[in-house]
C-alpha positions as YAML, in Angstrom:
chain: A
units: angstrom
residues:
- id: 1
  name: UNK
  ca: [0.00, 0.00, 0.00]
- id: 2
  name: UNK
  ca: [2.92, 2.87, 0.35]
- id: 3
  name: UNK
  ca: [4.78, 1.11, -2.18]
- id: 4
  name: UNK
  ca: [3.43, 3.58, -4.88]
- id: 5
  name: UNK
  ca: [3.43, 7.10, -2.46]
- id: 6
  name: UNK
  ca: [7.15, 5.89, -1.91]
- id: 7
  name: UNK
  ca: [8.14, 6.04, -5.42]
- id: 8
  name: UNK
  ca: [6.79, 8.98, -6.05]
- id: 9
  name: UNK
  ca: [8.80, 10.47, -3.69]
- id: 10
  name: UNK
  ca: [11.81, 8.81, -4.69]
- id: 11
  name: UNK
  ca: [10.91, 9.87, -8.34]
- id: 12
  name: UNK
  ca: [10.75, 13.42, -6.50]
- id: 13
  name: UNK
  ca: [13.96, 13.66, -4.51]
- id: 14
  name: UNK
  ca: [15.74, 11.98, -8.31]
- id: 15
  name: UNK
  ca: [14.28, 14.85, -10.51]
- id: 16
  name: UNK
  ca: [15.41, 17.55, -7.33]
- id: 17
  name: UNK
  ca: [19.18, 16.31, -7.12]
- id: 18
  name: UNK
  ca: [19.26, 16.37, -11.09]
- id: 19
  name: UNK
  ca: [18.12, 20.37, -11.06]
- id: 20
  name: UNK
  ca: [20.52, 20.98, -8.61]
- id: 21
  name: UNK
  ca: [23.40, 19.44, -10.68]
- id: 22
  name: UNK
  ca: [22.34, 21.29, -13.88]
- id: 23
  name: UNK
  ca: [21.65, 24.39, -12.04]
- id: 24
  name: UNK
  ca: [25.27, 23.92, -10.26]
- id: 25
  name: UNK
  ca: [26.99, 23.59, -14.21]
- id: 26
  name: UNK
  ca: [25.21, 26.48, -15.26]
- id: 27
  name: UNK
  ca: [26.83, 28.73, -12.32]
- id: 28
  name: UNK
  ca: [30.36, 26.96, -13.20]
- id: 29
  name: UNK
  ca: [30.36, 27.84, -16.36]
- id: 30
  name: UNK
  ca: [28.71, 31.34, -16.14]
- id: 31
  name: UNK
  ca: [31.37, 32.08, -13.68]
- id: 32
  name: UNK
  ca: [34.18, 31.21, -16.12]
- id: 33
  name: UNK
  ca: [32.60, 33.11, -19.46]
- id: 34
  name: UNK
  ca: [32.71, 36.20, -16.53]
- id: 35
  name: UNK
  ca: [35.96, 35.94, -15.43]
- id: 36
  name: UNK
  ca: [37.62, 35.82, -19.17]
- id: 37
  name: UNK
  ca: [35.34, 38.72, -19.77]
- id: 38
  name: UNK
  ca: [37.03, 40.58, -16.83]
- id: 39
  name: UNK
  ca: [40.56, 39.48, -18.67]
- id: 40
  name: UNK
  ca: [39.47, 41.48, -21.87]
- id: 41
  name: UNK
  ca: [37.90, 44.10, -20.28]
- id: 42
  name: UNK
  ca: [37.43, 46.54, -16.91]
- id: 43
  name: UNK
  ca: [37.75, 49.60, -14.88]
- id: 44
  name: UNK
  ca: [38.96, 50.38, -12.19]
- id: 45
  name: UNK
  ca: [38.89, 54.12, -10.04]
- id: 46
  name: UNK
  ca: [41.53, 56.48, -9.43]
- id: 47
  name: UNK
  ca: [41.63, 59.94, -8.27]
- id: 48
  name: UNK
  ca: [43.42, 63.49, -9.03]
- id: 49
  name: UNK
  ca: [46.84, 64.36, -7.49]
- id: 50
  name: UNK
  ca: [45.15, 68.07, -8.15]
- id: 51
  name: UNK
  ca: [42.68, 69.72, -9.34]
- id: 52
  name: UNK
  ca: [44.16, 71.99, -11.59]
- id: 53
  name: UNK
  ca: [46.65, 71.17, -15.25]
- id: 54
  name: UNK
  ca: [50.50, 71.34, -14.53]
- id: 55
  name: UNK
  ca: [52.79, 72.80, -17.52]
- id: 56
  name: UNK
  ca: [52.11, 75.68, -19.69]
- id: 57
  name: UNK
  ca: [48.26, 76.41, -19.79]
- id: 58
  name: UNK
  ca: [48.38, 77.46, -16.38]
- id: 59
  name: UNK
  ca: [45.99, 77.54, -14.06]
- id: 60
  name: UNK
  ca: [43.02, 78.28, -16.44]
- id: 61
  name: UNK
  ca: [40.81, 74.62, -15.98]
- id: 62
  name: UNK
  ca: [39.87, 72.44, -13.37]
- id: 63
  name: UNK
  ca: [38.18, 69.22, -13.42]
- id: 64
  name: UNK
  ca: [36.50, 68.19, -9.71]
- id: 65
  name: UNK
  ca: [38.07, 66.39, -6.59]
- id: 66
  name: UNK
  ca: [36.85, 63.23, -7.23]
- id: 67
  name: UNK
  ca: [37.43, 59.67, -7.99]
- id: 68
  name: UNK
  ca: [37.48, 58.77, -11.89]
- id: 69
  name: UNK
  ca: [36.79, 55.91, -13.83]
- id: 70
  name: UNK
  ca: [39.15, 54.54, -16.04]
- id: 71
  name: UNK
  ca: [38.21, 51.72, -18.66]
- id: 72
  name: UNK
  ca: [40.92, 49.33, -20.11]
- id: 73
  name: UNK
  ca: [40.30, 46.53, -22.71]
- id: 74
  name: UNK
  ca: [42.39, 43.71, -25.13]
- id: 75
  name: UNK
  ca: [44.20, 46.38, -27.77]
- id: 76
  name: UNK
  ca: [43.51, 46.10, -31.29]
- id: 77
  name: UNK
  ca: [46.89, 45.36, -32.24]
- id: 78
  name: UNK
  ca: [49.66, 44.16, -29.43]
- id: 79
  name: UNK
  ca: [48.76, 42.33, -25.97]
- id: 80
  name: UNK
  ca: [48.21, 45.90, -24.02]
- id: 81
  name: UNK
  ca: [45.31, 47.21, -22.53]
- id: 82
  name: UNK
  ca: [43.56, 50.07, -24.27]
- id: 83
  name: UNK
  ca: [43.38, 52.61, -21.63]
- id: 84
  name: UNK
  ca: [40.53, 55.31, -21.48]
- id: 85
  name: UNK
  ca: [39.58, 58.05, -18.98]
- id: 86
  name: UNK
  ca: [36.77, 60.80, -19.56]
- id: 87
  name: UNK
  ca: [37.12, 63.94, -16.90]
- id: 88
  name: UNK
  ca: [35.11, 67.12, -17.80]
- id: 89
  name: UNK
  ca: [37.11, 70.63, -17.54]
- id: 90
  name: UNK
  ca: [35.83, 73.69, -16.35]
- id: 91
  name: UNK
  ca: [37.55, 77.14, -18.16]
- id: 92
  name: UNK
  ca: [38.15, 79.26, -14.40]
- id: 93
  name: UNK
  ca: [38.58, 83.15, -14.89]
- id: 94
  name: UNK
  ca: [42.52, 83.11, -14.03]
- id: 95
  name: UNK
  ca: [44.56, 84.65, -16.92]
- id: 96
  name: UNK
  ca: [46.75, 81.87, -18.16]
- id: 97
  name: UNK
  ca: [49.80, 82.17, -19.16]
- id: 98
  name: UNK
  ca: [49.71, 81.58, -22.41]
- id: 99
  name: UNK
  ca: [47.56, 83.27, -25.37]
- id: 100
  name: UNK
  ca: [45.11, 80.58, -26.33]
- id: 101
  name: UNK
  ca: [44.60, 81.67, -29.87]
- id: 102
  name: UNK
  ca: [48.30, 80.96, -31.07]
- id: 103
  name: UNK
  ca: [47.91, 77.02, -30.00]
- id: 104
  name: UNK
  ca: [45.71, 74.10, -31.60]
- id: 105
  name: UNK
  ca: [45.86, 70.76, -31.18]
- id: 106
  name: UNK
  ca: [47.28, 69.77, -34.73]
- id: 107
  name: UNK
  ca: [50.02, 71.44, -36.43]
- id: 108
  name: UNK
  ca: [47.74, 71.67, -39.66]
- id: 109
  name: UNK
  ca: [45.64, 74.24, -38.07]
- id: 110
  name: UNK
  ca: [48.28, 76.96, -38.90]
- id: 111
  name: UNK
  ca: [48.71, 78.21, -35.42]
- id: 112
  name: UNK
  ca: [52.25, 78.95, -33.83]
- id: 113
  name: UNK
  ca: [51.91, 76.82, -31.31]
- id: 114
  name: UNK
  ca: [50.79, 72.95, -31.40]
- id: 115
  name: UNK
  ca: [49.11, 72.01, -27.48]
- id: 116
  name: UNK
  ca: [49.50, 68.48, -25.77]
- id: 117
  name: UNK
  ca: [47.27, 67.54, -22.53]
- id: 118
  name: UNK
  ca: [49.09, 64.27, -21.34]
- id: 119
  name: UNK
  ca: [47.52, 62.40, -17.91]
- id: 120
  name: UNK
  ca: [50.11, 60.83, -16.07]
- id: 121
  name: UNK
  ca: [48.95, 57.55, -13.83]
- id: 122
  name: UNK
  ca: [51.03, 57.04, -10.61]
- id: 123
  name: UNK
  ca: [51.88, 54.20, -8.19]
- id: 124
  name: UNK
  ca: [51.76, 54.73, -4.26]
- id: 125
  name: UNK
  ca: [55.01, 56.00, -4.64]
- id: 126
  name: UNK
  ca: [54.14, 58.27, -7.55]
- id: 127
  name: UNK
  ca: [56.28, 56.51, -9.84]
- id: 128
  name: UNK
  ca: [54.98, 57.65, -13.63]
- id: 129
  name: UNK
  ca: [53.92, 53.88, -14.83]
- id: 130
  name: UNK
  ca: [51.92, 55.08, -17.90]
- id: 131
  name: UNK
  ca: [50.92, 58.13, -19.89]
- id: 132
  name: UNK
  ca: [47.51, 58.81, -21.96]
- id: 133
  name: UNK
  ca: [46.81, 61.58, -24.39]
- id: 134
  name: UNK
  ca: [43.94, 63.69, -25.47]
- id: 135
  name: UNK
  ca: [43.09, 64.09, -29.08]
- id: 136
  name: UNK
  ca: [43.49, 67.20, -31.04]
- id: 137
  name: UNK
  ca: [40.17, 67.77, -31.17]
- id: 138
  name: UNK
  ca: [39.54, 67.94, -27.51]
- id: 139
  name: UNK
  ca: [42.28, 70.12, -27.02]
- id: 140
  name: UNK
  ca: [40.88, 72.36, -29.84]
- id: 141
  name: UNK
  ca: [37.72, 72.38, -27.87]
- id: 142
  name: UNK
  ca: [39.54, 73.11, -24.54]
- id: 143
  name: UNK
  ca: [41.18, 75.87, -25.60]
- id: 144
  name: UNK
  ca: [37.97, 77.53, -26.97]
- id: 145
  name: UNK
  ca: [36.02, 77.64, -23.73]
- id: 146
  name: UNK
  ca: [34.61, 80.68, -22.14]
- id: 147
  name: UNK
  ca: [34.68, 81.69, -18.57]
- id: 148
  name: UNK
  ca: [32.21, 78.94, -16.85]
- id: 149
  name: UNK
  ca: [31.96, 76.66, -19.96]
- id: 150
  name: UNK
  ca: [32.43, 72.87, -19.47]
- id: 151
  name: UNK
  ca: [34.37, 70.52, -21.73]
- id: 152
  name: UNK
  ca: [34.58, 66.81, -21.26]
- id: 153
  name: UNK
  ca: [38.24, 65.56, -22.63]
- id: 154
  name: UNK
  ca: [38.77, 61.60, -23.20]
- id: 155
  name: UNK
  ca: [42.69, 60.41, -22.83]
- id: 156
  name: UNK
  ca: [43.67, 56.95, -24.36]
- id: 157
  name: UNK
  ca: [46.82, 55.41, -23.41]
- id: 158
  name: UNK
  ca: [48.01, 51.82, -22.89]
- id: 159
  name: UNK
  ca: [49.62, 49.56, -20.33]
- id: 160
  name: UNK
  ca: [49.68, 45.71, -19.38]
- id: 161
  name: UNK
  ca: [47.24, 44.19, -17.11]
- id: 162
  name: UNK
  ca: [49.49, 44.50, -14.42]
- id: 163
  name: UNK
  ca: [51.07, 47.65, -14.26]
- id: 164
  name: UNK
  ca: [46.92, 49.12, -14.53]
- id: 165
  name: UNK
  ca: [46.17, 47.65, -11.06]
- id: 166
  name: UNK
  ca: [49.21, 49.50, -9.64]
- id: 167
  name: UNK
  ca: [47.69, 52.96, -10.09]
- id: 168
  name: UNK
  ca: [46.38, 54.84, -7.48]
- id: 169
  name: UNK
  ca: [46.33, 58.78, -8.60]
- id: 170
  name: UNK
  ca: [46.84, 60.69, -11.55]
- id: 171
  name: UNK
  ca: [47.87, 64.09, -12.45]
- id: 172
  name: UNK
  ca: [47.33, 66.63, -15.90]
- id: 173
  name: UNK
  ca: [50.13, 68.26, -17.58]
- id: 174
  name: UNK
  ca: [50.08, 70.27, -20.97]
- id: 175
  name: UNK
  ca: [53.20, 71.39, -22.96]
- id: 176
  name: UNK
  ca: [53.86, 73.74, -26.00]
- id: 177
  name: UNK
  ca: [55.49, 72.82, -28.91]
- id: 178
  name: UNK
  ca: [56.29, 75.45, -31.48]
- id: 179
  name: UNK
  ca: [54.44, 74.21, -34.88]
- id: 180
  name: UNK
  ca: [56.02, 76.15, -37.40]
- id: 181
  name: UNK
  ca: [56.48, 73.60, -40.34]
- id: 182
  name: UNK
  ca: [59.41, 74.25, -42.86]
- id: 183
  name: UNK
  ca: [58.21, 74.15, -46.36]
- id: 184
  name: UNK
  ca: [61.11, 75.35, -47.82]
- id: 185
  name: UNK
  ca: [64.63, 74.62, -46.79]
- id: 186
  name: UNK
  ca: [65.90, 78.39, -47.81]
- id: 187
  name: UNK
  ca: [63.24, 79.99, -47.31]
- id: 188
  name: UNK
  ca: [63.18, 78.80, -43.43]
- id: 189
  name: UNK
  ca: [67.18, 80.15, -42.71]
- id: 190
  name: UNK
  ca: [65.88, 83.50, -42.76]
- id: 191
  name: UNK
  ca: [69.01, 84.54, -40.01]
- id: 192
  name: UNK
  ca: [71.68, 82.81, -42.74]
- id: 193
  name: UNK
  ca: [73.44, 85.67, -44.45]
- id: 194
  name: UNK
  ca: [74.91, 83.47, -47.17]
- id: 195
  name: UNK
  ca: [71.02, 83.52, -48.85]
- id: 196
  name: UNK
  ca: [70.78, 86.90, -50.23]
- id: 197
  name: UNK
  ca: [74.75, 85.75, -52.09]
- id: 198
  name: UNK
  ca: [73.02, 82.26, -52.90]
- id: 199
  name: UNK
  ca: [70.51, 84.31, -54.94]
- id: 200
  name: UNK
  ca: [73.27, 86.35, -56.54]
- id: 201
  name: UNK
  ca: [74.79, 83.73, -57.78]
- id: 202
  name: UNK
  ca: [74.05, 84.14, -61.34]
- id: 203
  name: UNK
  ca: [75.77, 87.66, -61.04]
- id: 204
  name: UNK
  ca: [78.97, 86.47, -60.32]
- id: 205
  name: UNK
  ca: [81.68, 87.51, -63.10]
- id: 206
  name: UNK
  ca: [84.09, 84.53, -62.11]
- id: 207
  name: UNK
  ca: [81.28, 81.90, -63.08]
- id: 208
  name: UNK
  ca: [82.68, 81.85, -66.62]
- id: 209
  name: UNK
  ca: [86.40, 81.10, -64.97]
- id: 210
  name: UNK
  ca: [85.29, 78.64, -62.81]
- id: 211
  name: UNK
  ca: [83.67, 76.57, -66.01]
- id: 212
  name: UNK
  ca: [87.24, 76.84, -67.40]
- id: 213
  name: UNK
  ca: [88.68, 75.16, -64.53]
- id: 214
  name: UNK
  ca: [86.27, 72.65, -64.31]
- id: 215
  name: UNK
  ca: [87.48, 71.64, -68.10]
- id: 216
  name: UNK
  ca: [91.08, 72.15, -67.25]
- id: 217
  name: UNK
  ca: [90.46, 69.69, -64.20]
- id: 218
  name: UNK
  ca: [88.35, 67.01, -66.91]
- id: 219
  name: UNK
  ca: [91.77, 67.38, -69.26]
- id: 220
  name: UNK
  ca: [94.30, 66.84, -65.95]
- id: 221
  name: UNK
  ca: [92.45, 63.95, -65.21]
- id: 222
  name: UNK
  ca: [91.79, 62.56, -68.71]
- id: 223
  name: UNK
  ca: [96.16, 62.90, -68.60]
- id: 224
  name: UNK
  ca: [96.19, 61.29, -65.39]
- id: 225
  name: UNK
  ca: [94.65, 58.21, -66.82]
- id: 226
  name: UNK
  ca: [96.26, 58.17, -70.10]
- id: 227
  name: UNK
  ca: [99.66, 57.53, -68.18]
- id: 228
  name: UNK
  ca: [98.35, 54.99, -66.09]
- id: 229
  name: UNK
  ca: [97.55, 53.28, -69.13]
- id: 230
  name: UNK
  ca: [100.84, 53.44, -70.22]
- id: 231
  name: UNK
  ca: [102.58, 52.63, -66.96]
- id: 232
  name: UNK
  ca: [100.64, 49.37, -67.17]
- id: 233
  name: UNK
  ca: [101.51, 48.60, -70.44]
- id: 234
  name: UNK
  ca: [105.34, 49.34, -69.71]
- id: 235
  name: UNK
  ca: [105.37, 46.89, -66.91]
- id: 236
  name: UNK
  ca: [103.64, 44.35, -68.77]
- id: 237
  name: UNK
  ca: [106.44, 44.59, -71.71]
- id: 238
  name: UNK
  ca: [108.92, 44.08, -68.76]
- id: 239
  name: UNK
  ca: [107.21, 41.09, -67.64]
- id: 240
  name: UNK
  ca: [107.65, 39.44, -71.07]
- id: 241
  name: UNK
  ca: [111.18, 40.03, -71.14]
...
């Protein structure tokens, strides 16, 4: 009479165990696709050594005190992570130091200077272990702001998996670089005296003489050869003797 109530339940407790083993795989292996996910990609938080950028644009932005997110994944090309770090500046009313409208972030815009924002990301012991670089076209847009206007500025950089963990702060710096590109050799050594007798040349009355003695020296040397000929041919009359 409880033969049949009892396999039901044994049919029961069966069908339980075999969810929990299929439900235990499906963790296992979720776990794994995570953690190589992790491998190719992450973040992790850091925060400023300042507020402010170091260098040559003064004291003219700042960005907030507070921590910053900075993404990493596999590089395209090479076993380094991709590194990349958004932080929004804020144009301050101190005069900087510089005049903003002689700098651009590419050397084709035609200004005199060419403008590099580089963030530098520090150990414990704020040893530099990697650098990251804005694009020209966020520094173009940097440079354009108003009193009170915002700009957000991304810098990609990259580093091994290792070295990324070891950050702990970074810090802004931003150099000048004079852009002035040299489309003509001559035209560029404007302090060289010798170019205003380069383009005199053709004025000189000893030009004639010095195409004589360029023959004279083709004749001398035409001679020169003529009796090495002859040498040769002496010693090889000697030889037959």
């Amino acid at each position: 009479m409880f033969k049949k109530p009892f396999n039901i339940m044994l049919s029961a407790l069966c069908c339980t165990a075999l969810l929990a083993s299929c439900g235990g795989n499906s963790g296992s292996n979720s776990s794994s696709e995570s953690t190589e996910e992790t491998a190719e990609k992450g973040s992790i938080t850091v925060s400023p050594e300042n507020t402010s950028i170091g260098g040559k644009f003064g004291k003219a932005f700042d960005i907030e005190d507070r921590d910053y997110t900075v993404n990493y994944e596999k590089a395209v090309i090479g076993d380094d992570k991709e590194i990349k770090m958004s932080v929004t500046f804020t144009r301050n009313d101190a005069l900087p130091s510089v005049n903003f409208d002689e700098i651009a972030g590419s050397s084709d815009a035609g200004k005199k200077y060419l403008g590099k924002i580089e963030a530098e990301f520090l150990d414990e012991n704020e040893n530099v272990l990697f650098t990251a670089d804005a694009s020209a076209s966020d520094i173009d847009k940097l440079l354009s702001l108003e009193v009170g206007d915002k700009s957000t500025i991304t810098f990609t950089g990259y580093a091994k998996d290792d070295v990324v963990m070891k950050v702990k702060v970074f810090r802004l710096t931003s150099t000048l670089e004079n852009s002035k590109r040299i489309e003509n050799p001559v035209t560029a050594t404007d302090d060289l005296e010798a170019v205003d007798d380069l383009e005199g040349l053709d004025d000189l009355e000893g030009l004639d003489d010095l195409e004589a003695l360029g023959k004279a020296a083709e004749a001398v040397g035409a001679m020169a050869g003529a009796a090495a000929k002859a040498a040769d041919a002496a010693n090889e009359i000697s030889k037959r003797k």
